Amino acid sequence: MIIVLHHGIKEQEKQAIRSNLENKGFTIREIIGEEETIFGAVGVVSIDVREVELLPGVSRVIPITKPYKLVSREFKKDDTIVPVGPIKIGGKRIVVIAGPCAIESREQIFESAYKVKDSGAVMLRGGAYKPRTSPYSFQGLEEKGLKFLKEAGEATGMPVISEIVATEQVSMMKDYVDMIQIGARNMQNFELLKRVGPIQKPILLKRGFAATIQELLMAAEYLVAHGAEYVIFCERGIRTFETYTRNTLDISAIPVIKTLSHFPVMVDPSHATGIREKVSPMALASVAAGADGVVVEVHPDPDNALSDGPQSLYPEQFEKLMRDIQALAPVLGKEISRLPDKAISITFRRESKKIDHKGKLKVSFQGERGAFSEKAIYSYFEEEVTLVPCTEFRNVFNSVLEGKSDIGVIPLENSLSGSIHQNYDLLLQFPDINIIGEKKIRIIHNLIALPGADLNEIKRVYSHPQGLAQCAKYLENFPGWEKVAYSDTAGSVAFIAKTGDKMNAAIASEEAAKVYGMHILKASIETNAQNYTRFGVIARPETVKVENPEKASFVFSTIDKPGALYLVLKILMEHSINMKKLESRPIPGKPWEYMFYVDVEVPENISIFNNCIDQLKNETEEFRLLGMYRI
Ligand code: PEP
Ligand code: MN
């Protein structure tokens, strides 16, 4: 049962409830949430919930009706995010684990590790104990293999995962791996589950070939009941009458498990299909269906692999898959997980005094909590940051300039409504601030109202004018609604929350609804689903170092003479520099004079670029490089 405790409950009362239930034979887990603290009590004994409800400090008691308790959503409504070294599995990130089926040699696992890391994998897999159907097949390098795996993981900075097949391996294995895999064949090896549970490592629990979802959840319950804090489910295909593929990938298991449990769900498309060509489409389908990541077999030389060669991707195929996942992620409002050294291309000069006492970067943005800019911040930074909300865009720039924040995040361009000129103008007015990065995110607007409000009750809808405009088609259905412009989308949600009036609605992000405890009446009401905003990440150039920039932005005005713009563009052509954007803007205070804003790709050979910039400076009247950054 779930025992929701009173807000501000005294430690003494908490202790009393705990001992009361423990004396009755319950095991208690405490979960401190953002809004409430709960006790999860699990035991074989039965008890009248009213008895517990009467204990001082108890707000309410919810019985868990499912046979699995600790892994159920009823037990914990928020997603559990599983930390594995620097990687977090679950939430808004897509984690890709890759590597060979089996560790075959030191060279092979090192080569695999470097190749998959280069393409963007964040964890390395490799079997050292291979549960093979035939006793004559390669059985794995055992402990020696685990040593190689650990070394390869350390060399590349990737946490590693390997499968355990016997209880006697538990104590040895935990020193080599960051995450333990329980394979399909052992999903219901309850003695193994009981021994692996207590070792305090995250566990990837693969679904048995003939196991129902409920049996999978019960197996996870064994792990958690025996001390495991973190389990990740892995759908890897089940046996059906179909024989074309090695197994049948149960895609529907992904959303089903995600509703039934708070733990993340990953998919192994390699064992699911058994056919190399089918792995990538199934990996993409899994991600589209909401998987928190995929585990993919990749081998440097699949044709000579000692196990599962036919289903192992060639490194080139894996690289292509990673690019496809990267392209798919923003559509789903997710980000591909990256290792810290690949996460952001910029190195913050950490000695800078502006880093707060917890060592977190301070990042300023315009708007209230829940703003789309905040979403851009979360998808840009892998690490936790301290948010510095500002009322105006100008304040974001000032905050960075004055060192009140290390970084600022500002919207630069929307794929439907075009540039946010105010920010381009501010970039000009703040010559000591540069663009150091960019992030594109999909904008999904929702109709948000107070909990319990009904669509029929709504009389007014608040949002930023862009939010209202981008949902015009949906709003046409409600001609009677008053549309009220508000300074920002998230702010409009904060406002309707404050009014407490069920006749008010707002248009904003899902996150804003969550932050202010509001309810989504209708999700995704934007007229055009292809609605993206490009955000600029800004900083003082001396506080960051951008390695291998891919893109640059600059602004210039030309001398007033025939062919002036042509001469500038010619310089770009002569340096084979690809232009991504060209826009003209009136110069504030100089009627009928224009500045040109340009985005270009930066060539690998940076000296070509520098030379081009020097020539541009000579050919233009005013020139300013706004920044060079990675995309
Ligand atoms: C594996 O991941 O190498 C493996 C043997 O998988 P499964 O247990 O899903 O067959
Ligand atoms: Mn395999």
XYZ file of C-alpha atoms and ligand atoms in Angstrom:
642
model
C 0.000 0.000 0.000
C 0.990 3.606 -0.498
C 0.885 5.842 2.545
C 0.834 9.523 1.668
C 2.206 11.546 4.562
C 1.079 14.974 5.699
C 3.016 17.894 4.300
C 5.598 18.943 6.901
C 5.203 15.746 8.949
C 7.498 15.620 11.988
C 10.415 13.183 11.883
C 9.143 11.612 15.118
C 5.714 10.878 13.605
C 7.341 9.442 10.508
C 9.434 7.154 12.654
C 6.363 6.044 14.596
C 4.499 5.109 11.413
C 7.530 3.267 10.120
C 8.013 1.198 13.288
C 4.301 0.494 13.576
C 4.241 -1.030 10.085
C 7.607 -2.757 10.355
C 6.403 -4.441 13.545
C 3.476 -5.770 11.588
C 5.869 -7.315 9.036
C 5.915 -4.661 6.307
C 9.003 -3.453 4.491
C 8.958 0.321 4.076
C 10.419 2.424 1.265
C 10.357 6.163 1.568
C 9.958 8.240 -1.573
C 10.409 11.980 -1.264
C 8.648 13.578 -4.209
C 8.430 17.203 -5.282
C 4.925 17.560 -3.883
C 4.554 14.826 -1.304
C 6.439 12.259 0.719
C 5.142 8.738 0.637
C 5.862 5.413 2.292
C 5.488 2.300 0.208
C 4.670 -0.612 2.500
C 5.009 -4.109 1.103
C 4.494 -7.345 2.956
C 2.778 -10.689 2.902
C 0.521 -9.651 5.771
C -2.859 -8.062 5.214
C -4.062 -5.092 7.187
C -7.150 -2.886 7.311
C -6.114 0.353 5.583
C -8.358 2.376 7.907
C -6.090 1.385 10.776
C -3.135 3.004 8.994
C -5.155 6.060 7.979
C -5.702 6.841 11.659
C -1.983 7.061 12.465
C -0.857 10.650 13.163
C 0.866 12.206 10.137
C -0.907 10.029 7.564
C -2.801 11.963 4.899
C -4.262 9.025 2.945
C -3.648 5.375 2.168
C -3.895 3.868 -1.311
C -3.921 0.086 -1.605
C -1.868 -1.293 -4.529
C -4.122 -3.616 -6.435
C -1.490 -5.131 -8.724
C 0.476 -8.286 -7.870
C 3.659 -6.314 -8.455
C 3.978 -3.444 -6.018
C 7.382 -1.756 -5.855
C 7.768 -1.597 -9.618
C 4.228 -0.356 -10.232
C 3.146 3.137 -11.271
C 0.753 3.078 -8.370
C 3.790 2.924 -6.086
C 5.564 5.811 -7.824
C 3.850 8.023 -10.353
C 6.951 9.803 -11.694
C 9.381 8.086 -14.048
C 12.421 6.658 -12.330
C 15.615 7.944 -13.893
C 18.428 5.419 -13.592
C 21.931 6.834 -13.152
C 24.728 4.715 -14.644
C 27.991 6.625 -14.211
C 27.503 9.891 -16.094
C 24.527 8.489 -18.049
C 20.919 8.802 -17.022
C 18.453 6.280 -18.411
C 14.826 7.435 -18.594
C 13.134 10.808 -18.879
C 13.693 12.899 -21.973
C 16.911 11.223 -23.150
C 17.378 8.370 -25.554
C 20.235 6.130 -24.461
C 22.016 3.948 -26.974
C 24.021 0.981 -25.697
C 26.084 -0.794 -28.318
C 28.814 -3.354 -28.713
C 29.399 -6.899 -29.806
C 27.332 -9.885 -28.725
C 30.436 -11.419 -27.129
C 33.805 -10.097 -26.047
C 36.185 -12.059 -28.271
C 39.542 -10.452 -27.552
C 41.025 -7.308 -26.066
C 41.514 -5.856 -29.555
C 37.983 -6.674 -30.655
C 36.276 -5.040 -27.660
C 38.553 -1.976 -27.850
C 37.893 -1.554 -31.558
C 34.151 -1.995 -30.978
C 34.215 0.493 -28.114
C 35.967 3.234 -30.086
C 33.753 2.706 -33.119
C 30.429 2.775 -31.269
C 31.525 5.711 -29.156
C 32.514 7.658 -32.252
C 29.021 7.199 -33.634
C 27.396 8.327 -30.387
C 26.780 5.254 -28.202
C 27.021 6.089 -24.501
C 27.393 2.613 -23.021
C 29.286 -0.467 -24.102
C 27.845 -3.969 -24.117
C 29.658 -7.266 -24.445
C 28.922 -10.775 -23.204
C 31.572 -12.676 -21.256
C 29.322 -15.603 -20.323
C 27.296 -16.548 -23.346
C 24.197 -18.660 -22.844
C 24.400 -20.430 -26.215
C 21.852 -22.909 -27.514
C 24.627 -25.291 -28.567
C 27.298 -26.442 -26.113
C 29.725 -26.444 -29.067
C 29.309 -22.707 -29.762
C 31.684 -20.083 -28.331
C 30.856 -19.758 -24.639
C 32.592 -16.450 -23.897
C 35.920 -15.348 -22.393
C 34.485 -15.315 -18.864
C 36.352 -13.222 -16.267
C 39.152 -12.382 -18.713
C 36.501 -10.953 -21.053
C 35.071 -8.824 -18.258
C 38.550 -7.386 -17.610
C 38.860 -6.385 -21.266
C 35.368 -4.911 -21.198
C 36.120 -2.833 -18.111
C 39.373 -1.584 -19.655
C 37.618 -0.661 -22.904
C 34.924 1.148 -20.930
C 37.523 3.082 -18.956
C 39.508 3.960 -22.069
C 36.466 5.390 -23.810
C 34.618 6.796 -20.784
C 31.631 4.550 -21.389
C 29.900 2.633 -18.589
C 29.725 -1.082 -19.400
C 27.106 -3.811 -19.185
C 27.440 -7.588 -19.328
C 25.209 -10.548 -18.664
C 25.295 -12.638 -15.507
C 24.230 -16.257 -15.851
C 24.902 -17.862 -12.467
C 24.557 -16.920 -8.803
C 28.224 -17.673 -8.068
C 29.256 -14.873 -10.469
C 27.570 -12.149 -8.431
C 30.415 -10.962 -6.219
C 33.084 -11.190 -8.936
C 31.005 -9.516 -11.624
C 30.022 -6.431 -9.688
C 33.612 -5.177 -9.751
C 33.737 -5.223 -13.538
C 30.439 -3.822 -14.750
C 28.385 -0.673 -14.206
C 25.115 -2.370 -15.069
C 24.190 -6.051 -14.852
C 22.194 -7.775 -17.555
C 19.810 -10.594 -16.776
C 19.186 -12.391 -20.044
C 15.965 -13.702 -21.510
C 16.846 -17.238 -20.469
C 17.243 -16.234 -16.839
C 14.365 -13.803 -16.436
C 12.598 -16.225 -14.147
C 15.680 -17.676 -12.483
C 14.377 -16.495 -9.135
C 17.450 -17.577 -7.163
C 19.591 -15.456 -9.487
C 17.177 -12.520 -9.172
C 17.324 -12.743 -5.373
C 21.118 -12.691 -5.419
C 21.483 -9.875 -7.964
C 18.912 -7.624 -6.257
C 21.058 -6.625 -3.272
C 24.282 -5.728 -5.108
C 23.392 -2.077 -5.692
C 23.911 -1.997 -9.443
C 21.304 -1.024 -12.006
C 19.931 -4.122 -13.718
C 18.826 -4.519 -17.330
C 16.151 -7.196 -17.136
C 15.418 -8.801 -20.483
C 12.028 -10.264 -21.216
C 11.932 -14.058 -21.478
C 11.002 -15.496 -24.883
C 7.703 -16.776 -23.569
C 7.105 -14.386 -20.717
C 4.031 -12.204 -20.439
C 4.422 -8.565 -19.502
C 3.040 -9.367 -16.076
C 5.658 -12.098 -15.586
C 8.363 -9.620 -16.593
C 7.055 -7.121 -14.057
C 6.930 -9.824 -11.384
C 10.563 -10.727 -12.141
C 11.493 -7.067 -11.636
C 9.524 -7.115 -8.390
C 11.831 -9.922 -7.206
C 14.850 -7.726 -7.893
C 13.452 -4.664 -6.144
C 12.025 -6.658 -3.236
C 15.560 -7.977 -2.757
C 17.170 -4.582 -2.634
C 17.626 -3.396 -6.219
C 17.028 0.315 -6.552
C 17.114 0.488 -10.327
C 15.733 -1.855 -12.955
C 15.489 -1.225 -16.696
C 13.118 -3.417 -18.656
C 14.329 -4.713 -21.995
C 11.925 -5.926 -24.648
C 13.934 -8.240 -26.936
C 11.279 -10.111 -28.874
C 9.128 -13.065 -27.935
C 8.426 -16.450 -29.532
C 5.392 -16.483 -31.765
C 4.313 -18.677 -34.682
C 6.283 -16.346 -36.982
C 9.605 -17.823 -38.051
C 10.886 -15.230 -40.525
C 12.505 -13.222 -37.769
C 14.375 -14.792 -34.845
C 11.686 -13.501 -32.478
C 8.732 -11.150 -32.773
C 9.406 -7.697 -31.379
C 6.488 -6.752 -29.159
C 6.474 -3.011 -29.813
C 3.261 -2.563 -27.854
C 5.056 -3.809 -24.739
C 6.864 -0.441 -24.630
C 3.847 1.828 -23.971
C 2.190 -0.920 -21.918
C 5.123 -1.322 -19.519
C 5.565 2.433 -19.341
C 2.012 2.790 -18.028
C 2.317 -0.102 -15.603
C 5.753 0.686 -14.176
C 7.842 3.719 -13.290
C 11.093 2.082 -14.486
C 12.561 2.808 -17.950
C 12.032 0.525 -20.938
C 14.728 -0.238 -23.498
C 14.569 -2.399 -26.592
C 17.057 -4.842 -28.092
C 16.202 -4.936 -31.811
C 19.167 -7.252 -32.545
C 17.927 -10.341 -30.687
C 14.351 -9.421 -31.564
C 14.900 -9.724 -35.310
C 18.082 -11.752 -35.705
C 18.521 -10.104 -39.123
C 20.998 -7.261 -39.563
C 18.885 -5.376 -42.129
C 15.866 -5.346 -39.825
C 17.682 -3.992 -36.770
C 17.688 -0.273 -37.635
C 14.003 -0.013 -38.650
C 13.006 -1.781 -35.428
C 15.320 0.420 -33.353
C 13.669 3.519 -34.831
C 10.190 2.071 -34.319
C 11.053 1.389 -30.677
C 12.255 4.931 -30.107
C 9.121 6.263 -31.830
C 6.989 4.068 -29.563
C 8.536 5.668 -26.493
C 11.483 3.423 -25.612
C 14.042 5.101 -23.357
C 16.790 3.666 -25.501
C 18.051 0.724 -27.472
C 20.697 -1.969 -27.005
C 22.260 -2.820 -30.349
C 24.789 -5.461 -31.340
C 27.607 -3.918 -33.384
C 30.746 -5.787 -34.444
C 33.830 -4.430 -36.227
C 33.798 -7.533 -38.456
C 30.368 -9.176 -38.217
C 31.161 -11.756 -40.909
C 33.773 -13.289 -38.647
C 31.987 -12.751 -35.316
C 32.067 -15.654 -32.865
C 28.420 -15.143 -31.975
C 25.367 -13.460 -33.483
C 27.262 -12.133 -36.526
C 24.171 -12.170 -38.803
C 22.334 -9.753 -36.531
C 25.321 -7.524 -35.724
C 25.494 -4.173 -37.467
C 28.553 -3.075 -39.383
C 29.951 0.073 -37.747
C 28.794 2.131 -40.782
C 25.248 0.863 -40.366
C 25.344 1.800 -36.715
C 26.582 5.282 -37.539
C 23.634 5.741 -39.913
C 21.216 4.455 -37.259
C 22.577 6.972 -34.755
C 22.027 9.809 -37.207
C 18.464 8.642 -37.807
C 17.758 8.445 -34.074
C 19.197 11.924 -33.696
C 16.859 13.221 -36.391
C 13.866 11.483 -34.820
C 14.506 12.609 -31.247
C 13.291 16.243 -31.505
C 10.070 15.109 -33.177
C 9.381 13.154 -30.003
C 10.454 16.033 -27.774
C 13.502 14.023 -26.714
C 17.249 14.298 -26.901
C 19.831 11.715 -27.656
C 22.000 11.089 -24.598
C 25.661 12.002 -24.966
C 28.760 11.289 -22.933
C 30.033 14.318 -21.019
C 33.018 14.775 -23.339
C 30.660 14.784 -26.335
C 27.728 16.431 -24.625
C 28.486 20.017 -25.337
C 31.183 21.119 -27.556
C 32.164 23.883 -25.228
C 34.392 23.766 -22.208
C 33.292 26.149 -19.524
C 36.167 27.718 -17.759
C 35.218 26.316 -14.425
C 37.576 28.528 -12.467
C 35.239 31.364 -13.393
C 33.831 32.898 -10.239
C 30.353 32.826 -11.686
C 29.910 29.123 -11.031
C 27.692 28.837 -7.947
C 28.682 27.012 -4.796
C 27.315 23.686 -5.991
C 29.469 23.906 -9.111
C 26.393 24.133 -11.332
C 26.284 26.450 -14.299
C 23.865 29.338 -13.975
C 21.752 29.662 -17.085
C 19.470 32.619 -17.710
C 16.428 32.652 -19.966
C 13.435 34.869 -20.607
C 10.121 33.777 -19.203
C 8.743 31.928 -16.255
C 9.498 28.358 -15.211
C 8.088 26.015 -17.871
C 8.993 28.333 -20.771
C 10.116 26.768 -24.056
C 13.525 28.346 -23.408
C 13.741 26.272 -20.224
C 13.030 23.178 -22.295
C 15.833 24.172 -24.655
C 18.152 24.488 -21.645
C 17.299 20.989 -20.428
C 17.868 19.496 -23.825
C 21.138 21.354 -24.382
C 22.812 20.666 -21.041
C 23.323 17.072 -19.899
C 24.362 18.325 -16.479
C 22.085 19.911 -13.928
C 22.053 23.693 -14.100
C 20.742 26.499 -11.936
C 17.989 28.406 -13.744
C 17.984 32.193 -13.742
C 14.587 33.346 -15.081
C 14.524 36.895 -16.526
C 11.553 39.062 -17.433
C 13.025 40.507 -20.659
C 15.405 39.235 -23.346
C 17.641 42.226 -22.603
C 17.933 41.049 -19.002
C 19.244 37.701 -20.224
C 22.075 39.534 -22.005
C 22.723 41.787 -19.011
C 22.732 38.835 -16.641
C 25.430 37.124 -18.724
C 27.409 40.340 -19.154
C 27.372 41.113 -15.439
C 28.253 37.542 -14.526
C 24.959 36.875 -12.742
C 24.701 33.876 -15.049
C 27.347 31.956 -16.978
C 25.216 31.260 -20.001
C 22.028 32.628 -21.540
C 19.554 30.870 -23.824
C 17.512 32.981 -26.253
C 15.179 32.072 -29.138
C 16.571 33.168 -32.492
C 14.220 31.775 -35.090
C 10.961 29.886 -35.433
C 10.445 27.574 -38.392
C 6.995 29.095 -39.051
C 7.190 32.716 -37.959
C 10.854 33.461 -38.766
C 13.535 35.358 -36.867
C 13.092 36.819 -33.415
C 14.553 40.147 -34.472
C 14.731 41.560 -31.005
C 17.387 39.018 -30.108
C 19.379 39.604 -33.276
C 19.359 43.314 -32.433
C 20.482 42.552 -28.883
C 23.366 40.456 -30.197
C 24.535 43.589 -31.998
C 24.068 45.799 -28.985
C 26.086 43.446 -26.746
C 29.428 43.087 -28.555
C 30.929 41.315 -25.510
C 28.511 38.422 -25.825
C 28.802 35.651 -28.419
C 26.714 32.758 -29.629
C 28.477 29.626 -28.390
C 25.895 26.985 -29.242
C 22.478 26.327 -30.682
C 19.557 24.034 -29.945
C 16.484 23.312 -32.017
C 13.401 22.069 -30.225
C 9.944 21.122 -31.399
C 7.226 23.427 -30.135
C 4.129 21.573 -28.997
C 1.341 23.793 -27.685
C -1.313 22.528 -25.295
C -4.584 23.914 -24.067
C -4.119 24.143 -20.318
C -6.687 24.835 -17.617
C -7.280 24.316 -13.920
C -7.637 20.742 -12.675
C -11.289 19.723 -12.993
C -12.043 22.409 -15.612
C -14.168 21.370 -18.574
C -13.713 22.483 -22.177
C -17.304 23.751 -22.192
C -16.602 26.103 -19.303
C -13.706 27.951 -20.982
C -14.376 31.617 -21.788
C -10.865 33.097 -22.175
C -7.536 31.814 -23.405
C -4.213 33.463 -22.515
C -0.864 33.065 -24.251
C 1.993 34.839 -25.949
C 0.695 36.267 -29.269
C 2.842 33.679 -31.096
C 1.243 30.879 -29.075
C -2.228 32.152 -29.983
C -1.264 32.609 -33.643
C 0.300 29.163 -33.910
C -2.909 27.542 -32.646
C -5.262 29.674 -34.769
C -6.887 26.712 -36.519
C -7.810 24.990 -33.261
C -9.056 28.252 -31.777
C -11.376 28.767 -34.773
C -13.510 25.991 -33.263
C -14.256 28.281 -30.328
C -15.242 31.663 -31.771
C -16.770 32.681 -28.454
C -13.464 32.516 -26.544
C -11.738 35.784 -25.749
C -8.079 35.570 -26.820
C -5.837 37.479 -24.455
C -2.196 38.244 -25.305
C 0.234 37.588 -22.461
C 3.961 38.330 -22.197
C 5.019 34.654 -22.363
C 3.461 31.226 -22.710
C 4.537 29.765 -19.366
C 3.644 33.027 -17.635
C 0.101 32.706 -18.934
C -0.173 29.335 -17.179
C 1.157 30.823 -13.943
C -1.437 33.566 -14.355
C -4.471 31.299 -14.833
C -3.277 29.192 -11.886
C -3.280 32.342 -9.757
C -6.766 33.385 -10.843
C -8.134 29.965 -9.814
C -10.857 30.569 -12.405
C -11.972 27.477 -14.325
C -13.175 29.706 -17.180
C -9.546 30.638 -17.983
C -7.254 28.579 -20.177
C -3.695 29.089 -21.402
C -1.616 27.843 -24.302
C 1.843 26.603 -23.373
C 4.152 23.609 -22.982
C 3.395 20.390 -21.143
C 6.180 21.324 -18.724
C 4.460 24.602 -17.846
C 1.259 22.710 -17.028
C 3.284 20.465 -14.727
C 5.190 23.283 -12.999
C 1.967 25.080 -12.028
C -0.077 21.940 -11.266
C -2.466 22.634 -14.141
C -4.294 20.188 -16.363
C -3.924 19.651 -20.127
C -7.395 19.865 -21.688
C -6.142 19.186 -25.187
C -2.578 18.238 -26.151
C -0.759 19.340 -29.303
C -3.105 21.997 -30.681
C -0.534 23.785 -32.846
C -1.771 24.214 -36.430
C 1.420 22.936 -37.972
C 3.162 19.986 -36.326
C 6.437 21.025 -38.007
C 6.933 23.815 -35.529
C 10.515 24.212 -34.344
C 12.367 26.994 -32.597
C 16.099 27.474 -32.831
C 17.665 28.798 -29.653
C 21.028 30.478 -29.338
C 23.258 29.710 -26.378
C 25.152 32.864 -25.443
C 28.105 33.591 -23.190
C 31.029 35.895 -22.741
C 33.648 34.459 -25.096
C 36.389 34.489 -22.471
C 34.443 32.078 -20.240
C 34.095 29.268 -22.742
C 36.084 27.408 -25.335
C 34.307 26.024 -28.367
C 36.105 23.075 -29.964
C 35.697 22.223 -33.639
C 32.931 24.689 -34.471
C 30.575 23.607 -37.235
C 28.593 26.770 -37.786
C 29.196 30.512 -37.550
C 26.910 33.522 -37.528
C 27.920 37.014 -38.540
C 26.338 40.322 -39.376
C 27.520 43.001 -41.795
C 26.508 46.130 -43.632
C 27.783 46.865 -47.111
C 29.263 49.925 -48.689
C 26.573 51.642 -50.807
C 27.771 50.686 -54.300
C 26.606 48.448 -57.162
C 27.281 44.736 -56.597
C 28.286 45.237 -52.932
C 26.366 42.220 -51.662
C 27.501 40.169 -54.623
C 31.147 40.867 -53.733
C 30.602 39.626 -50.198
C 28.896 36.440 -51.356
C 31.666 35.901 -53.885
C 34.184 35.735 -51.048
C 32.166 32.951 -49.439
C 32.033 31.098 -52.749
C 35.761 31.461 -53.324
C 36.396 29.826 -49.934
C 33.809 27.068 -50.646
C 31.869 28.160 -47.578
C 28.278 27.016 -47.537
C 25.726 29.640 -46.511
C 22.759 28.393 -44.445
C 20.867 31.615 -43.965
C 20.843 35.193 -45.254
C 18.468 37.774 -43.930
C 18.395 41.552 -44.153
C 17.274 43.793 -41.317
C 16.754 47.563 -41.188
C 19.475 49.238 -39.124
C 17.773 50.762 -36.060
C 18.022 54.570 -36.308
C 19.179 54.553 -39.965
C 16.080 54.476 -42.193
C 16.478 52.506 -45.446
C 19.843 51.131 -44.468
C 20.210 47.412 -43.879
C 22.341 44.874 -42.052
C 22.713 41.334 -43.354
C 22.594 38.378 -40.989
C 24.365 35.272 -42.212
C 24.804 31.702 -40.965
C 27.499 29.600 -42.599
C 29.031 26.172 -42.211
C 32.555 26.319 -40.822
C 35.013 24.233 -42.854
C 37.180 21.692 -41.038
C 40.262 23.663 -42.013
C 39.769 26.653 -39.752
C 42.452 28.736 -41.466
C 40.294 28.838 -44.633
C 37.497 30.257 -42.516
C 39.724 32.809 -40.780
C 41.066 33.946 -44.116
C 37.515 34.319 -45.443
C 36.532 36.420 -42.418
C 39.544 38.714 -42.945
C 38.515 39.300 -46.550
C 34.896 39.886 -45.536
C 36.002 42.533 -43.060
C 37.749 44.379 -45.893
C 34.790 44.159 -48.239
C 32.132 45.310 -45.723
C 31.418 48.544 -43.926
C 30.634 47.026 -40.571
C 31.279 43.425 -39.687
C 30.741 41.415 -36.536
C 31.263 37.731 -35.979
C 28.429 36.762 -33.611
C 29.926 33.409 -32.756
C 31.218 30.050 -33.877
C 29.577 26.981 -32.453
C 28.591 23.354 -32.816
C 25.121 22.274 -33.770
C 22.512 -10.892 -25.271
O 22.115 -9.744 -25.037
O 23.659 -11.132 -25.645
C 21.560 -12.003 -25.128
C 21.972 -13.241 -25.026
O 20.273 -11.587 -25.147
P 18.939 -12.361 -24.741
O 19.103 -12.757 -23.320
O 17.896 -11.344 -24.949
O 18.811 -13.529 -25.675
Mn 23.753 -11.837 -28.940
